Short mmCIF file of C-alpha atoms and ligand atoms in Angstrom, two decimals:
data_model
loop_
_atom_site.label_atom_id
_atom_site.label_comp_id
_atom_site.label_asym_id
_atom_site.label_seq_id
_atom_site.Cartn_x
_atom_site.Cartn_y
_atom_site.Cartn_z
CA MET A 1 -25.42 12.55 33.57
CA ILE A 2 -25.91 9.74 31.10
CA PRO A 3 -22.48 8.47 30.01
CA THR A 4 -21.63 9.32 26.42
CA LYS A 5 -21.29 6.32 24.14
CA LYS A 6 -17.66 5.92 23.20
CA ILE A 7 -16.89 5.72 19.49
CA VAL A 8 -13.81 3.62 18.80
CA MET A 9 -11.45 5.92 16.95
CA VAL A 10 -8.21 4.00 17.37
CA PRO A 11 -6.51 2.44 14.31
CA GLY A 12 -8.18 -0.92 14.99
CA PRO A 13 -10.35 -2.32 16.33
CA VAL A 14 -12.86 -0.21 14.46
CA PRO A 15 -16.60 0.42 15.07
CA VAL A 16 -18.32 -2.80 13.97
CA SER A 17 -21.60 -2.59 12.06
CA PRO A 18 -24.66 -4.13 13.75
CA SER A 19 -25.20 -6.72 10.99
CA ILE A 20 -21.62 -7.96 11.49
CA LEU A 21 -22.15 -8.28 15.23
CA GLN A 22 -25.38 -10.11 14.58
CA ALA A 23 -23.54 -12.62 12.35
CA LEU A 24 -20.92 -13.04 15.10
CA GLY A 25 -23.71 -13.80 17.56
CA SER A 26 -25.41 -16.31 15.36
CA GLU A 27 -25.68 -19.96 16.36
CA THR A 28 -22.34 -21.73 16.26
CA ARG A 29 -22.39 -24.31 13.51
CA ALA A 30 -20.08 -27.28 13.28
CA HIS A 31 -17.17 -26.62 10.95
CA THR A 32 -18.33 -29.71 9.11
CA ASP A 33 -21.86 -28.35 8.57
CA PRO A 34 -22.37 -28.17 4.76
CA VAL A 35 -23.84 -24.66 5.12
CA PHE A 36 -20.75 -23.40 6.92
CA VAL A 37 -18.38 -25.26 4.60
CA ALA A 38 -20.01 -23.54 1.58
CA ASP A 39 -20.02 -20.10 3.25
CA PHE A 40 -16.37 -20.44 4.22
CA GLN A 41 -15.43 -21.50 0.67
CA ALA A 42 -17.37 -18.57 -0.89
CA LEU A 43 -15.74 -16.12 1.53
CA LEU A 44 -12.25 -17.29 0.54
CA GLY A 45 -13.22 -16.69 -3.10
CA ASP A 46 -14.45 -13.16 -2.30
CA LEU A 47 -11.23 -12.39 -0.47
CA ARG A 48 -9.14 -13.61 -3.39
CA ASP A 49 -11.21 -11.58 -5.85
CA MET A 50 -10.84 -8.41 -3.81
CA LEU A 51 -7.08 -8.31 -4.41
CA HIS A 52 -7.03 -10.28 -7.73
CA CYS A 53 -5.00 -13.03 -6.13
CA ASP A 54 -4.17 -15.96 -8.46
CA GLY A 55 -3.20 -18.17 -5.51
CA ILE A 56 -4.76 -18.70 -2.10
CA ALA A 57 -6.26 -16.42 0.57
CA PHE A 58 -5.48 -18.06 3.92
CA LEU A 59 -8.02 -17.22 6.63
CA VAL A 60 -6.65 -18.41 9.96
CA ALA A 61 -7.38 -17.52 13.62
CA GLY A 62 -4.71 -15.28 15.08
CA SER A 63 -3.99 -11.56 15.00
CA GLY A 64 -2.25 -9.59 12.28
CA THR A 65 1.08 -10.18 13.93
CA MET A 66 0.67 -13.89 13.41
CA GLY A 67 -0.01 -13.10 9.76
CA MET A 68 3.31 -11.23 9.55
CA GLU A 69 5.12 -14.26 10.93
CA MET A 70 3.18 -16.72 8.80
CA ALA A 71 3.95 -14.81 5.63
CA VAL A 72 7.69 -14.61 6.06
CA VAL A 73 8.42 -18.08 7.40
CA ASN A 74 6.69 -19.67 4.42
CA ILE A 75 8.85 -17.94 1.82
CA ALA A 76 12.16 -17.24 3.50
CA SER A 77 14.93 -19.68 4.25
CA GLN A 78 18.44 -19.12 5.47
CA LYS A 79 19.56 -18.94 1.82
CA ASP A 80 17.42 -15.88 1.13
CA ARG A 81 18.41 -12.28 1.60
CA ILE A 82 15.62 -9.95 2.74
CA LEU A 83 15.33 -6.22 2.12
CA LEU A 84 13.06 -4.74 4.80
CA CYS A 85 11.90 -1.15 4.42
CA SER A 86 10.49 0.24 7.65
CA ASN A 87 8.42 3.40 8.01
CA GLY A 88 8.02 3.09 11.79
CA HIS A 89 6.86 0.85 14.62
CA PHE A 90 5.25 -1.95 12.61
CA GLY A 91 8.09 -2.08 10.11
CA ASP A 92 10.42 -2.42 13.08
CA ARG A 93 8.19 -5.22 14.38
CA TYR A 94 8.73 -7.09 11.15
CA GLU A 95 12.47 -6.60 11.62
CA SER A 96 12.30 -8.24 15.07
CA ILE A 97 10.27 -11.16 13.68
CA CYS A 98 12.88 -11.74 10.99
CA GLU A 99 15.76 -11.37 13.44
CA ARG A 100 14.35 -14.18 15.59
CA ARG A 101 14.60 -16.48 12.61
CA GLY A 102 18.16 -15.36 11.91
CA TYR A 103 17.45 -14.37 8.32
CA ARG A 104 20.02 -12.51 6.30
CA MET A 105 18.51 -9.08 6.06
CA ASP A 106 19.20 -5.43 5.34
CA VAL A 107 16.93 -2.72 6.74
CA VAL A 108 16.23 0.70 5.22
CA LYS A 109 14.40 3.05 7.62
CA ALA A 110 12.47 6.22 6.80
CA GLU A 111 12.40 9.20 9.07
CA TRP A 112 9.21 9.15 11.19
CA GLY A 113 6.39 10.71 9.20
CA LYS A 114 8.03 9.96 5.88
CA SER A 115 8.16 6.89 3.68
CA VAL A 116 10.85 4.92 1.94
CA THR A 117 10.44 5.94 -1.72
CA VAL A 118 10.35 4.00 -4.99
CA GLU A 119 13.76 5.37 -5.84
CA GLU A 120 15.23 4.27 -2.52
CA VAL A 121 13.82 0.74 -2.90
CA ASP A 122 15.17 0.59 -6.44
CA ALA A 123 18.63 1.83 -5.38
CA GLN A 124 18.88 -0.74 -2.63
CA LEU A 125 17.64 -3.66 -4.71
CA ALA A 126 20.09 -2.65 -7.43
CA LYS A 127 22.94 -3.62 -5.08
CA GLY A 128 21.86 -7.16 -5.84
CA GLY A 129 21.47 -10.42 -3.96
CA TYR A 130 17.94 -9.90 -2.61
CA SER A 131 15.17 -12.46 -3.02
CA ILE A 132 12.50 -10.92 -0.75
CA LEU A 133 11.29 -7.36 -0.21
CA ILE A 134 9.11 -6.56 2.81
CA MET A 135 7.21 -3.28 3.28
CA THR A 136 4.27 -1.95 5.32
CA HIS A 137 1.44 -0.53 3.19
CA VAL A 138 0.13 1.82 5.88
CA GLU A 139 2.40 2.39 8.85
CA THR A 140 0.06 2.68 11.79
CA SER A 141 2.50 4.56 14.04
CA THR A 142 3.03 7.47 11.64
CA GLY A 143 0.10 7.45 9.22
CA ALA A 144 2.45 7.03 6.29
CA MET A 145 1.36 5.08 3.21
CA ILE A 146 3.86 3.73 0.68
CA GLN A 147 3.45 4.29 -3.07
CA LEU A 148 2.41 0.68 -3.36
CA LYS A 149 1.50 0.54 -7.06
CA GLU A 150 4.66 2.29 -8.20
CA ILE A 151 6.91 0.14 -6.01
CA ALA A 152 5.21 -3.13 -6.98
CA GLU A 153 5.38 -2.35 -10.68
CA MET A 154 9.00 -1.30 -10.43
CA VAL A 155 9.99 -4.49 -8.60
CA LYS A 156 8.05 -6.68 -10.98
CA LYS A 157 9.73 -5.10 -14.00
CA LYS A 158 13.30 -4.65 -12.77
CA TYR A 159 13.73 -7.39 -10.15
CA PRO A 160 11.49 -10.32 -11.20
CA GLU A 161 13.46 -12.66 -8.91
CA VAL A 162 12.32 -10.72 -5.80
CA LEU A 163 9.15 -11.77 -3.94
CA PHE A 164 7.28 -8.69 -2.64
CA LEU A 165 5.60 -9.20 0.76
CA VAL A 166 3.37 -6.39 2.03
CA ASP A 167 1.96 -5.89 5.55
CA GLY A 168 -1.43 -4.47 4.61
CA VAL A 169 -2.90 -4.67 8.08
CA ALA A 170 -4.10 -1.09 8.45
CA ALA A 171 -4.91 -0.84 4.73
CA ALA A 172 -6.71 -3.87 3.26
CA GLY A 173 -10.28 -3.01 2.41
CA GLY A 174 -9.71 0.75 2.67
CA ALA A 175 -6.58 1.60 0.69
CA GLU A 176 -6.26 0.09 -2.77
CA ALA A 177 -4.10 -2.91 -3.43
CA ASP A 178 -4.07 -5.17 -6.48
CA MET A 179 -1.78 -8.18 -6.51
CA ARG A 180 -1.47 -7.97 -10.28
CA TRP A 181 0.70 -4.87 -9.80
CA GLY A 182 3.40 -7.22 -8.55
CA ILE A 183 2.54 -8.08 -4.98
CA ASP A 184 3.28 -11.70 -4.06
CA LEU A 185 2.01 -11.77 -0.48
CA TYR A 186 -0.33 -9.37 1.27
CA LEU A 187 -1.73 -9.72 4.76
CA THR A 188 -4.24 -8.14 7.10
CA CYS A 189 -6.44 -8.96 10.07
CA THR A 190 -10.17 -8.72 10.50
CA GLN A 191 -10.38 -5.77 12.93
CA LYS A 192 -9.03 -3.02 10.75
CA ALA A 193 -10.30 -1.69 7.40
CA LEU A 194 -12.24 -4.91 6.68
CA GLY A 195 -14.51 -3.77 9.50
CA SER A 196 -15.01 -6.93 11.50
CA VAL A 197 -14.04 -7.92 15.06
CA PRO A 198 -10.49 -8.97 16.14
CA GLY A 199 -9.54 -12.62 15.97
CA MET A 200 -8.40 -13.66 12.49
CA MET A 201 -5.79 -12.82 9.92
CA VAL A 202 -6.04 -12.99 6.16
CA LEU A 203 -2.96 -13.75 4.12
CA TRP A 204 -3.03 -13.68 0.34
CA ALA A 205 -0.30 -15.62 -1.42
CA ASN A 206 0.00 -15.73 -5.20
CA LYS A 207 1.14 -18.71 -7.27
CA ARG A 208 4.78 -17.56 -7.18
CA ALA A 209 4.73 -17.43 -3.39
CA LEU A 210 3.13 -20.86 -3.16
CA GLU A 211 5.78 -22.27 -5.51
CA LYS A 212 8.47 -20.79 -3.33
CA ARG A 213 6.99 -22.49 -0.26
CA GLU A 214 6.85 -25.80 -2.10
CA SER A 215 10.51 -25.54 -3.08
CA MET A 216 11.50 -25.16 0.57
CA GLY A 217 10.53 -28.63 1.85
CA GLN A 218 9.70 -28.85 5.56
CA ILE A 219 9.86 -25.67 7.66
CA PRO A 220 10.22 -25.60 11.50
CA GLU A 221 6.75 -24.11 12.06
CA SER A 222 3.67 -26.27 12.22
CA TYR A 223 0.47 -24.25 12.92
CA VAL A 224 1.31 -21.49 10.46
CA ASP A 225 2.77 -23.73 7.75
CA PHE A 226 1.12 -23.13 4.35
CA ALA A 227 1.38 -26.85 3.71
CA ARG A 228 -0.95 -27.55 6.67
CA TRP A 229 -3.58 -25.01 5.54
CA ILE A 230 -3.52 -25.34 1.75
CA PRO A 231 -5.74 -28.46 1.80
CA VAL A 232 -8.29 -26.61 3.99
CA MET A 233 -8.32 -23.43 1.92
CA VAL A 234 -8.70 -25.40 -1.33
CA ASP A 235 -11.48 -27.54 0.15
CA THR A 236 -13.08 -26.17 3.33
CA LYS A 237 -14.37 -29.61 4.29
CA GLN A 238 -10.82 -30.55 5.20
CA TYR A 239 -9.50 -30.15 8.75
CA TRP A 240 -6.27 -28.92 10.27
CA GLY A 241 -7.29 -26.65 13.17
CA THR A 242 -10.91 -25.83 14.01
CA PRO A 243 -11.86 -22.70 12.07
CA ALA A 244 -13.15 -19.73 14.09
CA VAL A 245 -16.69 -20.40 12.88
CA ASN A 246 -18.45 -17.32 14.27
CA ASN A 247 -15.58 -15.03 13.37
CA ILE A 248 -15.77 -16.35 9.83
CA MET A 249 -19.54 -15.69 9.70
CA ALA A 250 -18.86 -12.12 10.89
CA LEU A 251 -16.20 -11.60 8.20
CA LYS A 252 -18.59 -12.98 5.60
CA GLU A 253 -20.99 -10.18 6.47
CA ALA A 254 -18.15 -7.62 6.49
CA MET A 255 -17.20 -8.75 2.98
CA HIS A 256 -20.81 -8.51 1.94
CA ILE A 257 -20.81 -4.86 3.02
CA ILE A 258 -17.57 -4.25 1.08
CA LYS A 259 -18.97 -5.83 -2.05
CA GLU A 260 -22.21 -3.83 -1.80
CA GLU A 261 -20.31 -0.58 -1.48
CA GLY A 262 -17.85 -1.58 -4.16
CA TYR A 263 -14.13 -1.86 -3.51
CA GLU A 264 -13.18 1.15 -5.61
CA ALA A 265 -15.90 3.37 -4.14
CA ARG A 266 -14.82 2.28 -0.68
CA CYS A 267 -11.18 3.18 -1.27
CA LYS A 268 -12.29 6.56 -2.67
CA ARG A 269 -14.50 7.15 0.40
CA HIS A 270 -11.54 6.42 2.68
CA ALA A 271 -9.36 8.95 0.81
CA GLU A 272 -12.09 11.60 1.07
CA ASP A 273 -12.64 10.96 4.79
CA ALA A 274 -8.90 11.23 5.44
CA ALA A 275 -8.58 14.56 3.61
CA MET A 276 -11.70 15.89 5.35
CA LEU A 277 -10.55 14.92 8.86
CA ALA A 278 -7.09 16.36 8.23
CA GLU A 279 -8.64 19.65 7.20
CA ALA A 280 -10.97 19.56 10.21
CA MET A 281 -8.14 18.91 12.67
CA GLU A 282 -5.99 21.61 11.05
CA ALA A 283 -8.88 24.03 11.52
CA ILE A 284 -8.49 23.66 15.29
CA GLY A 285 -4.69 23.88 15.27
CA PHE A 286 -3.52 20.27 15.03
CA LYS A 287 -0.83 19.33 12.53
CA VAL A 288 -0.81 16.20 10.38
CA ALA A 289 2.39 14.36 11.28
CA CYS A 290 2.88 12.78 7.92
CA GLU A 291 4.02 14.67 4.85
CA LYS A 292 1.37 15.16 2.19
CA PRO A 293 2.41 12.72 -0.55
CA PHE A 294 2.63 9.90 2.01
CA ARG A 295 -0.60 10.44 3.98
CA ALA A 296 -2.62 7.27 4.57
CA SER A 297 -6.31 7.13 3.81
CA THR A 298 -7.17 4.84 6.70
CA LEU A 299 -5.62 6.57 9.74
CA SER A 300 -3.86 9.77 10.73
CA VAL A 301 -1.43 10.98 13.32
CA PHE A 302 -2.28 14.51 14.49
CA LEU A 303 0.36 16.44 16.44
CA TYR A 304 -0.53 18.92 19.17
CA PRO A 305 -0.12 22.59 18.25
CA GLN A 306 3.32 23.85 19.30
CA ASP A 307 1.92 27.17 20.56
CA MET A 308 -0.77 25.42 22.67
CA PRO A 309 1.00 22.89 24.88
CA VAL A 310 -1.38 20.26 26.24
CA ASP A 311 -0.89 17.24 28.50
CA ASP A 312 -1.16 14.20 26.25
CA ALA A 313 -2.78 11.80 28.71
CA ALA A 314 -5.20 14.45 30.00
CA PHE A 315 -6.21 15.38 26.46
CA ARG A 316 -6.93 11.81 25.40
CA ALA A 317 -8.83 11.21 28.63
CA ALA A 318 -10.96 14.31 27.98
CA VAL A 319 -11.72 13.20 24.41
CA ALA A 320 -12.64 9.76 25.73
CA GLU A 321 -15.06 11.28 28.24
CA GLU A 322 -16.53 13.24 25.34
CA GLY A 323 -17.19 10.00 23.53
CA GLY A 324 -14.13 9.37 21.29
CA LEU A 325 -11.51 6.78 22.05
CA ILE A 326 -8.33 7.95 20.33
CA ALA A 327 -4.89 6.33 20.55
CA GLY A 328 -1.63 7.66 21.88
CA CYS A 329 1.38 7.98 19.63
CA LEU A 330 4.31 5.63 19.50
CA GLY A 331 8.05 5.98 19.14
CA ALA A 332 9.32 9.38 17.96
CA PHE A 333 5.81 10.82 18.17
CA ALA A 334 4.97 9.53 21.70
CA GLY A 335 3.40 12.25 23.84
CA LYS A 336 3.33 14.72 20.93
CA GLY A 337 -0.02 13.91 19.42
CA PHE A 338 -2.67 11.28 18.92
CA ARG A 339 -3.61 8.66 16.39
CA MET A 340 -7.06 8.48 14.83
CA GLY A 341 -8.32 5.54 12.82
CA HIS A 342 -10.82 6.42 10.12
CA MET A 343 -11.37 3.15 8.38
CA ALA A 344 -14.02 0.53 7.60
CA ASN A 345 -17.70 1.36 7.88
CA LEU A 346 -17.94 4.89 9.25
CA ASP A 347 -21.19 6.67 8.45
CA LYS A 348 -21.79 10.43 8.47
CA HIS A 349 -23.00 10.45 12.07
CA MET A 350 -19.78 8.86 13.23
CA LEU A 351 -17.54 11.24 11.28
CA VAL A 352 -19.37 14.25 12.75
CA ALA A 353 -19.24 12.77 16.24
CA MET A 354 -15.51 12.05 15.94
CA ALA A 355 -14.62 15.63 15.00
CA ALA A 356 -16.98 16.95 17.68
CA ALA A 357 -15.50 14.78 20.45
CA VAL A 358 -11.96 15.98 19.67
CA GLU A 359 -13.17 19.56 19.60
CA ARG A 360 -14.87 19.28 22.99
CA GLY A 361 -11.82 17.51 24.42
CA ALA A 362 -9.61 20.37 23.24
CA LEU A 363 -11.98 22.96 24.72
CA ARG A 364 -12.09 21.12 28.05
CA CYS A 365 -8.28 21.12 28.15
CA GLY A 366 -8.25 24.89 27.74
CA MET A 367 -6.92 24.89 24.19
CA LYS A 368 -7.82 28.05 22.33
CA VAL A 369 -9.92 26.54 19.60
CA GLU A 370 -12.94 28.11 17.95
CA PRO A 371 -15.96 25.93 18.89
CA GLY A 372 -17.38 24.43 15.71
CA ALA A 373 -14.33 25.12 13.52
CA ALA A 374 -13.52 21.45 12.93
CA LEU A 375 -17.20 20.56 12.68
CA ALA A 376 -17.75 23.24 10.05
CA VAL A 377 -15.29 21.50 7.75
CA VAL A 378 -16.91 18.11 8.25
CA GLN A 379 -20.43 19.47 7.83
CA LYS A 380 -19.57 21.31 4.64
CA LYS A 381 -17.76 18.36 3.06
CA LEU A 382 -20.39 15.79 4.06
CA ALA A 383 -23.23 17.89 2.79
CA LEU A 384 -21.54 18.00 -0.62
CA ARG A 385 -21.36 14.24 -0.78
CA ALA A 386 -24.18 12.44 -2.50
C1 PLP B 1 -2.37 -3.43 13.76
C2 PLP B 1 -1.19 -3.70 12.91
C3 PLP B 1 -0.45 -4.90 13.01
C4 PLP B 1 -0.70 -5.89 14.10
O1 PLP B 1 -1.96 -6.47 14.06
P1 PLP B 1 -2.49 -7.22 15.36
O2 PLP B 1 -3.80 -7.77 14.92
O3 PLP B 1 -2.57 -6.20 16.43
O4 PLP B 1 -1.50 -8.26 15.68
C5 PLP B 1 0.56 -5.13 12.11
N1 PLP B 1 0.87 -4.25 11.16
C6 PLP B 1 0.20 -3.08 11.04
C7 PLP B 1 0.56 -2.15 9.95
C8 PLP B 1 -0.86 -2.79 11.91
O5 PLP B 1 -1.54 -1.65 11.77
#
């Protein structure tokens, strides 16, 4: 039999559009080539505009994890006190990054599948002494999304001395963020909701964050020091480390797609896809792990039905053979369900194929699901969409 093409349904990397891959495969220009220099500069402007950033969007080779480290080391010194709110695995990763640097830090953790709330952040900050707040916009291990706007506005109003740093890796370009709400630093990488290939991170820092960096003098880090990269990001003719030329060309095309669709329309589409896929998976007995008010628009964790036990590894292998690469769960959810990314540039064919692959995988594993039940939801919803 002809092997079924596998659709990448993990929470990053995501399926990459052909025009983006074409840009990636274009001739490698010198980073000093005026055409590249201008494209790079324009791309940085587009990135800043997307989040209404009044400072700098740093675009540097390295994964999202490097972005997490880059963000915190440029604004936190031993004098600072950090409040870290973790909703799961990636929040805990931020904790370990901060621990390495020996920062003074308090950690508030949500139960898996829930989120730290505005009220909880407020209550903790009210204890006083904090200068930095770190949160994860979309927690990729649980599918929980924080109430970003409400939290940012609350912090800006009540705790103006606190810099708000947000890990937006599984969110940026799919779930709405606006730095004017009161976000000082926001970061992502290219292989998630922006829709490009892995390889780079984007870190937005507003004027306040840049002023904080300046006030700190020299920091121990070199490669990820804002001071090294600011001259390059202000004037892309400058050199510090060779930019990932082809990756930047690919991201330029990814941003072109985002601009064409419109940022707001894109965020709305993500929310609709998330609700549709949740309903589809529920129609064949899966349970959304995350509570309703906290459900992310870019990815979901679906738990196996309690009355239909299924072997986790065998199930995911069956879905993969049916053409959908889903991810296993982490931490408290490990073995109990699967993670599905639904972000970036998914067209109707892909959404149908994703639901269908899960359905066939479930059938192959002997789960008592009604063939076509998940698909029926997707078909009905998609047909209603203009
Ligand atoms: C994927 C992810 C990261 C890590 O990004 P890498 O590119 O894999 O280093 C960090 N935070 C969140 C929320 C993520 O989803």
